[in-house]
PDB file of C-alpha atoms in Angstrom:
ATOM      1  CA  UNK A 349      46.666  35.877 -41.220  1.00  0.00           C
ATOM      2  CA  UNK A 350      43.119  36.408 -42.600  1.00  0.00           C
ATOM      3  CA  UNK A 351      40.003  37.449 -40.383  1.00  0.00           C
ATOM      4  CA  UNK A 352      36.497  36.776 -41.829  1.00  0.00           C
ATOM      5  CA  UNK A 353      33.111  37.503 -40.227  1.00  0.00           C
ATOM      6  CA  UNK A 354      30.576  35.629 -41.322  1.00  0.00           C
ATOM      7  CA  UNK A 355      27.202  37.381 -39.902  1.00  0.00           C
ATOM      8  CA  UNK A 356      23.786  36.947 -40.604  1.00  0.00           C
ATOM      9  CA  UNK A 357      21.776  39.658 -41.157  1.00  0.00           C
ATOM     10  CA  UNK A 358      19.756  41.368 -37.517  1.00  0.00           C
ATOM     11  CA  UNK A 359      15.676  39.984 -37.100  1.00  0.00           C
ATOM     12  CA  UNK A 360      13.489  41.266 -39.176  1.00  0.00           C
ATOM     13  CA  UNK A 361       9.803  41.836 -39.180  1.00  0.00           C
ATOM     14  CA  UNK A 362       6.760  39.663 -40.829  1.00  0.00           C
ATOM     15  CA  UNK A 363       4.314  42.114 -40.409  1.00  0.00           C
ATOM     16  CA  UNK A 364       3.527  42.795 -43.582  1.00  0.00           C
ATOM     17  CA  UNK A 365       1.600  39.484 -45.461  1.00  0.00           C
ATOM     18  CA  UNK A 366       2.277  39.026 -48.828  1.00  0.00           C
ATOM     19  CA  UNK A 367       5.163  41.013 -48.849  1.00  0.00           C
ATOM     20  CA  UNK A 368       8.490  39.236 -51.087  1.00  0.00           C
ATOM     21  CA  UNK A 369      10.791  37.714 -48.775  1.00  0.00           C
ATOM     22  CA  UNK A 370      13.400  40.127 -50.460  1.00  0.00           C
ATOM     23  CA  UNK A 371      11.545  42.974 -48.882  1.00  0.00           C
ATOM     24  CA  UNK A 372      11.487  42.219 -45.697  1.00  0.00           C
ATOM     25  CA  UNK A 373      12.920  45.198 -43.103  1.00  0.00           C
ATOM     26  CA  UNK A 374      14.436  44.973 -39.572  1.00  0.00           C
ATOM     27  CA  UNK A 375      12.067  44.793 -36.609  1.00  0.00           C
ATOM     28  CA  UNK A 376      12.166  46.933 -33.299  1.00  0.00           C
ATOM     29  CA  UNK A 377      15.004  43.633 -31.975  1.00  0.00           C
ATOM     30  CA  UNK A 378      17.131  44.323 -35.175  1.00  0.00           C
ATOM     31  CA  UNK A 379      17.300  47.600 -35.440  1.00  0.00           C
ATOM     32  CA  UNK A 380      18.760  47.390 -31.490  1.00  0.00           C
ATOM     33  CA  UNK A 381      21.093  44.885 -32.155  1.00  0.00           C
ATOM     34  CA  UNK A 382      22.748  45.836 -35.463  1.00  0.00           C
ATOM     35  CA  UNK A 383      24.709  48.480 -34.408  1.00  0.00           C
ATOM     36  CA  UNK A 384      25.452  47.127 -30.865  1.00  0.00           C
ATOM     37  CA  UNK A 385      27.111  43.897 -32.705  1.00  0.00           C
ATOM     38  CA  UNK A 386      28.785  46.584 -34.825  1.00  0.00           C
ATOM     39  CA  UNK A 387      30.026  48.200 -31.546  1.00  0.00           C
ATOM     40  CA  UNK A 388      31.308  44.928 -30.288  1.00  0.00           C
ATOM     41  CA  UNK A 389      33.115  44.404 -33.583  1.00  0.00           C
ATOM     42  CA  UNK A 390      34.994  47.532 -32.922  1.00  0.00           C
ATOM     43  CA  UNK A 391      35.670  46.837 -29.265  1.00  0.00           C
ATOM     44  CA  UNK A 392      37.046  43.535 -30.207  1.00  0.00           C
ATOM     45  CA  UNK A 393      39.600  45.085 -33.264  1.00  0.00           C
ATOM     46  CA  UNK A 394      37.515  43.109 -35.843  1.00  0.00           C
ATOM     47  CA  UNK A 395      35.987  46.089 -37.455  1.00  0.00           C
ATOM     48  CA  UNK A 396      36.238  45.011 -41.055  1.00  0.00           C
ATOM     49  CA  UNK A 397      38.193  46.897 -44.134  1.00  0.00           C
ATOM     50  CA  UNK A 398      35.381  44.894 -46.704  1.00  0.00           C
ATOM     51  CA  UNK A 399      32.060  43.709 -47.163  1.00  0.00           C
ATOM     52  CA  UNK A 400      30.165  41.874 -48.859  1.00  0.00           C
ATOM     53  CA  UNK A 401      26.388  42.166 -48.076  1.00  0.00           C
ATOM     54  CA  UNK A 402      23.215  40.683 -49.719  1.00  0.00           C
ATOM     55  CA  UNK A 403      20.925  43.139 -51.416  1.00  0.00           C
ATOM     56  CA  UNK A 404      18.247  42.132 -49.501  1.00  0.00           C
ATOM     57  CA  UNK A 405      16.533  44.794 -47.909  1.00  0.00           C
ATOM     58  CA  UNK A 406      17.400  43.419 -44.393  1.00  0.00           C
ATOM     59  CA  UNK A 407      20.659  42.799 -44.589  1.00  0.00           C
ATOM     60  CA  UNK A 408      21.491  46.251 -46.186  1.00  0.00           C
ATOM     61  CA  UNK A 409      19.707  47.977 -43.305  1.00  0.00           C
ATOM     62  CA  UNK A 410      21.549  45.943 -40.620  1.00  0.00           C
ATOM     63  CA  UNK A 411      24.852  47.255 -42.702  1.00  0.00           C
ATOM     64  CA  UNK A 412      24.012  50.516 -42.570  1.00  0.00           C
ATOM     65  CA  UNK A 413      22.866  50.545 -38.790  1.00  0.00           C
ATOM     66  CA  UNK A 414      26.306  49.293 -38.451  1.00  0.00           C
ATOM     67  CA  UNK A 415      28.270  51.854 -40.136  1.00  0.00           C
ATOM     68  CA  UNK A 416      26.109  54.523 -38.370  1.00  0.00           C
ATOM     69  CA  UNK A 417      27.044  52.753 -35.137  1.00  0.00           C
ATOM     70  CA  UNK A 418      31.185  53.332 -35.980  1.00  0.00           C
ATOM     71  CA  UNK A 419      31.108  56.793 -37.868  1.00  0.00           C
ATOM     72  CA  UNK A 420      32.634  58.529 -40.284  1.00  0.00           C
ATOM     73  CA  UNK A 421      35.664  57.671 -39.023  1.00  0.00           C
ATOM     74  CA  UNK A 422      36.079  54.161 -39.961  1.00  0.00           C
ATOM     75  CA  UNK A 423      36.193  53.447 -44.080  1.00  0.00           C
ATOM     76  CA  UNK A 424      35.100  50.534 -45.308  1.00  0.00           C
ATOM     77  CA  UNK A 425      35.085  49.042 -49.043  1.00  0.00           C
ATOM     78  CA  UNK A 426      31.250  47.358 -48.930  1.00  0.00           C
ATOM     79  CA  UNK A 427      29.700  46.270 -52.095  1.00  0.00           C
ATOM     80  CA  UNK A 428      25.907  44.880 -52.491  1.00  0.00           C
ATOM     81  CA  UNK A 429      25.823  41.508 -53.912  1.00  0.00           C
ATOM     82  CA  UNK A 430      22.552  40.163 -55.452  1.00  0.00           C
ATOM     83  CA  UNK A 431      24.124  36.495 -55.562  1.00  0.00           C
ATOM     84  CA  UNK A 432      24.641  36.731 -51.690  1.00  0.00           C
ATOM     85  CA  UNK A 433      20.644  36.351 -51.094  1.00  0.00           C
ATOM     86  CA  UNK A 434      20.311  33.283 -49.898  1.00  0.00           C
ATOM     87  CA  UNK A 435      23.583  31.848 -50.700  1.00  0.00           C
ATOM     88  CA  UNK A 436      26.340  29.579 -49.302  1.00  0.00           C
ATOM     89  CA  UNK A 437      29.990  28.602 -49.251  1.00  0.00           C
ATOM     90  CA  UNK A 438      30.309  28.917 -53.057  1.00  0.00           C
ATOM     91  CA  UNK A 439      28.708  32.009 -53.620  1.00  0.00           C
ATOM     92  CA  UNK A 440      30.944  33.680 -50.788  1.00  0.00           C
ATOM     93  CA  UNK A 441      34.715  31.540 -52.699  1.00  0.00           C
ATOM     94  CA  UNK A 442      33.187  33.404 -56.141  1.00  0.00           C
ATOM     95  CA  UNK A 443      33.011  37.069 -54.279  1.00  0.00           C
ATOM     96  CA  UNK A 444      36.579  36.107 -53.262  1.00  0.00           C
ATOM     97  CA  UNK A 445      37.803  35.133 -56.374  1.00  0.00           C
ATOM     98  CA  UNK A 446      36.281  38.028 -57.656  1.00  0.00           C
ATOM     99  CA  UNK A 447      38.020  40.144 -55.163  1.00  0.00           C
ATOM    100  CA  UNK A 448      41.208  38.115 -54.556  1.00  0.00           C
ATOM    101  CA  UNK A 449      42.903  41.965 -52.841  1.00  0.00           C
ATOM    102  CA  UNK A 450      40.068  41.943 -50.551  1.00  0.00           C
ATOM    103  CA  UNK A 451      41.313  43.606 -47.236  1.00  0.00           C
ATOM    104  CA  UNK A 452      40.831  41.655 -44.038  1.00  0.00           C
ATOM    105  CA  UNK A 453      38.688  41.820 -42.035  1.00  0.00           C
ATOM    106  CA  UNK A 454      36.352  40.891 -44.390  1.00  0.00           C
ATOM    107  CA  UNK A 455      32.848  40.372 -43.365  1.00  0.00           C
ATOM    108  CA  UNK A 456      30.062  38.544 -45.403  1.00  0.00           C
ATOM    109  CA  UNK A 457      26.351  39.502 -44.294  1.00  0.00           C
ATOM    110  CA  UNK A 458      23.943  37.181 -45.541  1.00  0.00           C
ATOM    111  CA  UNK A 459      21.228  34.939 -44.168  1.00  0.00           C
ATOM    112  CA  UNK A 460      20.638  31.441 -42.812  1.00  0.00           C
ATOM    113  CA  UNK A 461      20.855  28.450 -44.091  1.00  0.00           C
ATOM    114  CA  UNK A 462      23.241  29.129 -45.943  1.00  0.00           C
ATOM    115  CA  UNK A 463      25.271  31.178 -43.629  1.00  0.00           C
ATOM    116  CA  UNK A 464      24.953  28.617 -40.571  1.00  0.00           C
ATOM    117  CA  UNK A 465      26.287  25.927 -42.863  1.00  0.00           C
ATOM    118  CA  UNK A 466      29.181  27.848 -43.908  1.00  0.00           C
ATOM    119  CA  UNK A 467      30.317  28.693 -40.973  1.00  0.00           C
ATOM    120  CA  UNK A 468      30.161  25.147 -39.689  1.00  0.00           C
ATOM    121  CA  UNK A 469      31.787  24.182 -42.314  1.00  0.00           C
ATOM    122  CA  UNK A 470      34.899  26.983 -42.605  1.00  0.00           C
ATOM    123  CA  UNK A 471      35.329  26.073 -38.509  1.00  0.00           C
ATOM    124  CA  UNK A 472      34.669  22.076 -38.638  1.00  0.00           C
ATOM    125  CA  UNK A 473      32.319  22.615 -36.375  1.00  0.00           C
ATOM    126  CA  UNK A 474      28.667  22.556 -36.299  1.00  0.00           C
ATOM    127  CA  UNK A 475      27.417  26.366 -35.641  1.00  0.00           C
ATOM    128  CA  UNK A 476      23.656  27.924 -35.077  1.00  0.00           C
ATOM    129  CA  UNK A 477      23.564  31.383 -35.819  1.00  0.00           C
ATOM    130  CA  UNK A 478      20.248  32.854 -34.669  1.00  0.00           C
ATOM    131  CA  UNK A 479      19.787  36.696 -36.207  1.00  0.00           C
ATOM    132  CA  UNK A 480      22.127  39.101 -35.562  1.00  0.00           C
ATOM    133  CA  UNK A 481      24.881  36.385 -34.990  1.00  0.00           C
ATOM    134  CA  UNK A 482      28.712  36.929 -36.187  1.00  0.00           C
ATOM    135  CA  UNK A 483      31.154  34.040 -35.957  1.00  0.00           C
ATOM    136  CA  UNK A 484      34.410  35.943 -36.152  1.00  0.00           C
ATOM    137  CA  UNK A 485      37.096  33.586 -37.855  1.00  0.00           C
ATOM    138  CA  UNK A 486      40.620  33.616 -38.553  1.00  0.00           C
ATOM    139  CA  UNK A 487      43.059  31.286 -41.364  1.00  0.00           C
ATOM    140  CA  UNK A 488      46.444  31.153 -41.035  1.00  0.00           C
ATOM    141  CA  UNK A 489      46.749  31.208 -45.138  1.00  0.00           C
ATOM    142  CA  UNK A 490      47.866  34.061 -46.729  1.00  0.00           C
ATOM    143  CA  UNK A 491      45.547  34.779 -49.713  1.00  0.00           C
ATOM    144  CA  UNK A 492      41.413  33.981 -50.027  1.00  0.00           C
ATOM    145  CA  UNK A 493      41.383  31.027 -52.189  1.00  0.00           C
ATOM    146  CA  UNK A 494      43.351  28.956 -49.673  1.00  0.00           C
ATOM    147  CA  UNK A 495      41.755  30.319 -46.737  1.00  0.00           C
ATOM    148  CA  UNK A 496      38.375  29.405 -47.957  1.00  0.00           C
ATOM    149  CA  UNK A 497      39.161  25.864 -48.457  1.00  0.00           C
ATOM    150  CA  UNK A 498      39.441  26.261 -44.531  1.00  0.00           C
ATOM    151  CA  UNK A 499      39.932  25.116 -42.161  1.00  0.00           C
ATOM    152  CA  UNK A 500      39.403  28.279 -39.990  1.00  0.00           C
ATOM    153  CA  UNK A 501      39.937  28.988 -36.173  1.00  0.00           C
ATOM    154  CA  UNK A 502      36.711  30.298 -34.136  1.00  0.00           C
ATOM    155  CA  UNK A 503      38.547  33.509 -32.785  1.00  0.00           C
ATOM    156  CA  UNK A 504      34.307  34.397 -30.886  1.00  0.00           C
ATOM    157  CA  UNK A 505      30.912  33.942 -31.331  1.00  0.00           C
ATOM    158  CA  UNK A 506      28.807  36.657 -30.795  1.00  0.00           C
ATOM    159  CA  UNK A 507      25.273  36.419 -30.363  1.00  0.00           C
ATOM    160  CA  UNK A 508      23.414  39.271 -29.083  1.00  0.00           C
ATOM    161  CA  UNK A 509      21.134  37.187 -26.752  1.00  0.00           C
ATOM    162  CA  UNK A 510      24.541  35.945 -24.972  1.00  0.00           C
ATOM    163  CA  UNK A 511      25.708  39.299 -24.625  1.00  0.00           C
ATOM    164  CA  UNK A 512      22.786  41.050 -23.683  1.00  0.00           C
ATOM    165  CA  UNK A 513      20.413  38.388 -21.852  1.00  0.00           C
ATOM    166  CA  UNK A 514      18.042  41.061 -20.244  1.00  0.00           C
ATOM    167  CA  UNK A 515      16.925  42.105 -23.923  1.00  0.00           C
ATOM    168  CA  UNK A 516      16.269  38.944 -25.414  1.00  0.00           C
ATOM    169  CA  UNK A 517      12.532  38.602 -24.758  1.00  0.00           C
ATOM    170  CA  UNK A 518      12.270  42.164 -26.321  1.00  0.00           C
TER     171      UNK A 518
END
């Protein structure tokens, strides 16, 4: 069996104008919830053994507020991938068939639309993921190219306005 988490990346902040949508950092809500989703990834047994992240500046400081949130104990392979800005379904098969040995869990941390339409279309289902949201998935294939031709079970959802309702104006 194969576990993927497809997350988007925590909220970030629009403060600055004219500032490249590349640049963008986490706000006060993202830096919060990127290492709580982390924590919940860990509770569940889902923390993953790869990643793939965007090199946006967003979604690498969501990763590392995440690996600060498990420690030096857990060891993940994570690599930065340029052609995960803004991507899709095919972007994420070409990481795979670039790393065919990836370990699962896997998780891909990208951003929306992309993301929201890949997981909708992985799970056959259609899927909103708001900031900070992680569909956790799971394929009963045995290697990535199959898997990713899906379909894939919906193993959780988690958003962090679902499982933490008394922060979600903040």
């Amino acid at each position: 069996m194969l576990r993927l988490i497809v997350m988007r990346h925590a909220k970030s902040s629009w403060k600055e104008q004219g500032q490249e949508d590349h640049e963008r950092p986490l706000n006060k809500r993202g830096r919060r919830d990127a290492p709580r989703i982390a924590e919940k990834l860990a509770e569940l047994g889902w923390t993953p053994a790869s990643a793939f992240v965007s090199d946006a500046v967003r979604t690498q400081e969501t990763w590392g507020l995440m690996q600060g949130a498990w420690g030096d104990d857990v060891e993940v392979d994570v690599e930065l991938r340029p052609d995960l800005y803004l991507a899709g379904l095919q972007e994420v098969k070409d990481v795979f068939d670039d790393h065919p040995d990836a370990t699962s869990p896997a998780l891909v941390l990208g951003h929306n639309p992309g993301w929201e339409a890949m997981a909708s279309e992985l799970s056959g289902r259609p899927l909103s993921m708001t900031t900070a949201n992680a569909v956790l998935l799971e394929s009963d294939a045995d290697e990535w190219t199959a898997a990713l031709a899906g379909p894939w079970k919906i193993a959780q959802v988690l958003r962090p306005r679902e499982l933490w309702p008394d922060d979600a104006d903040e």
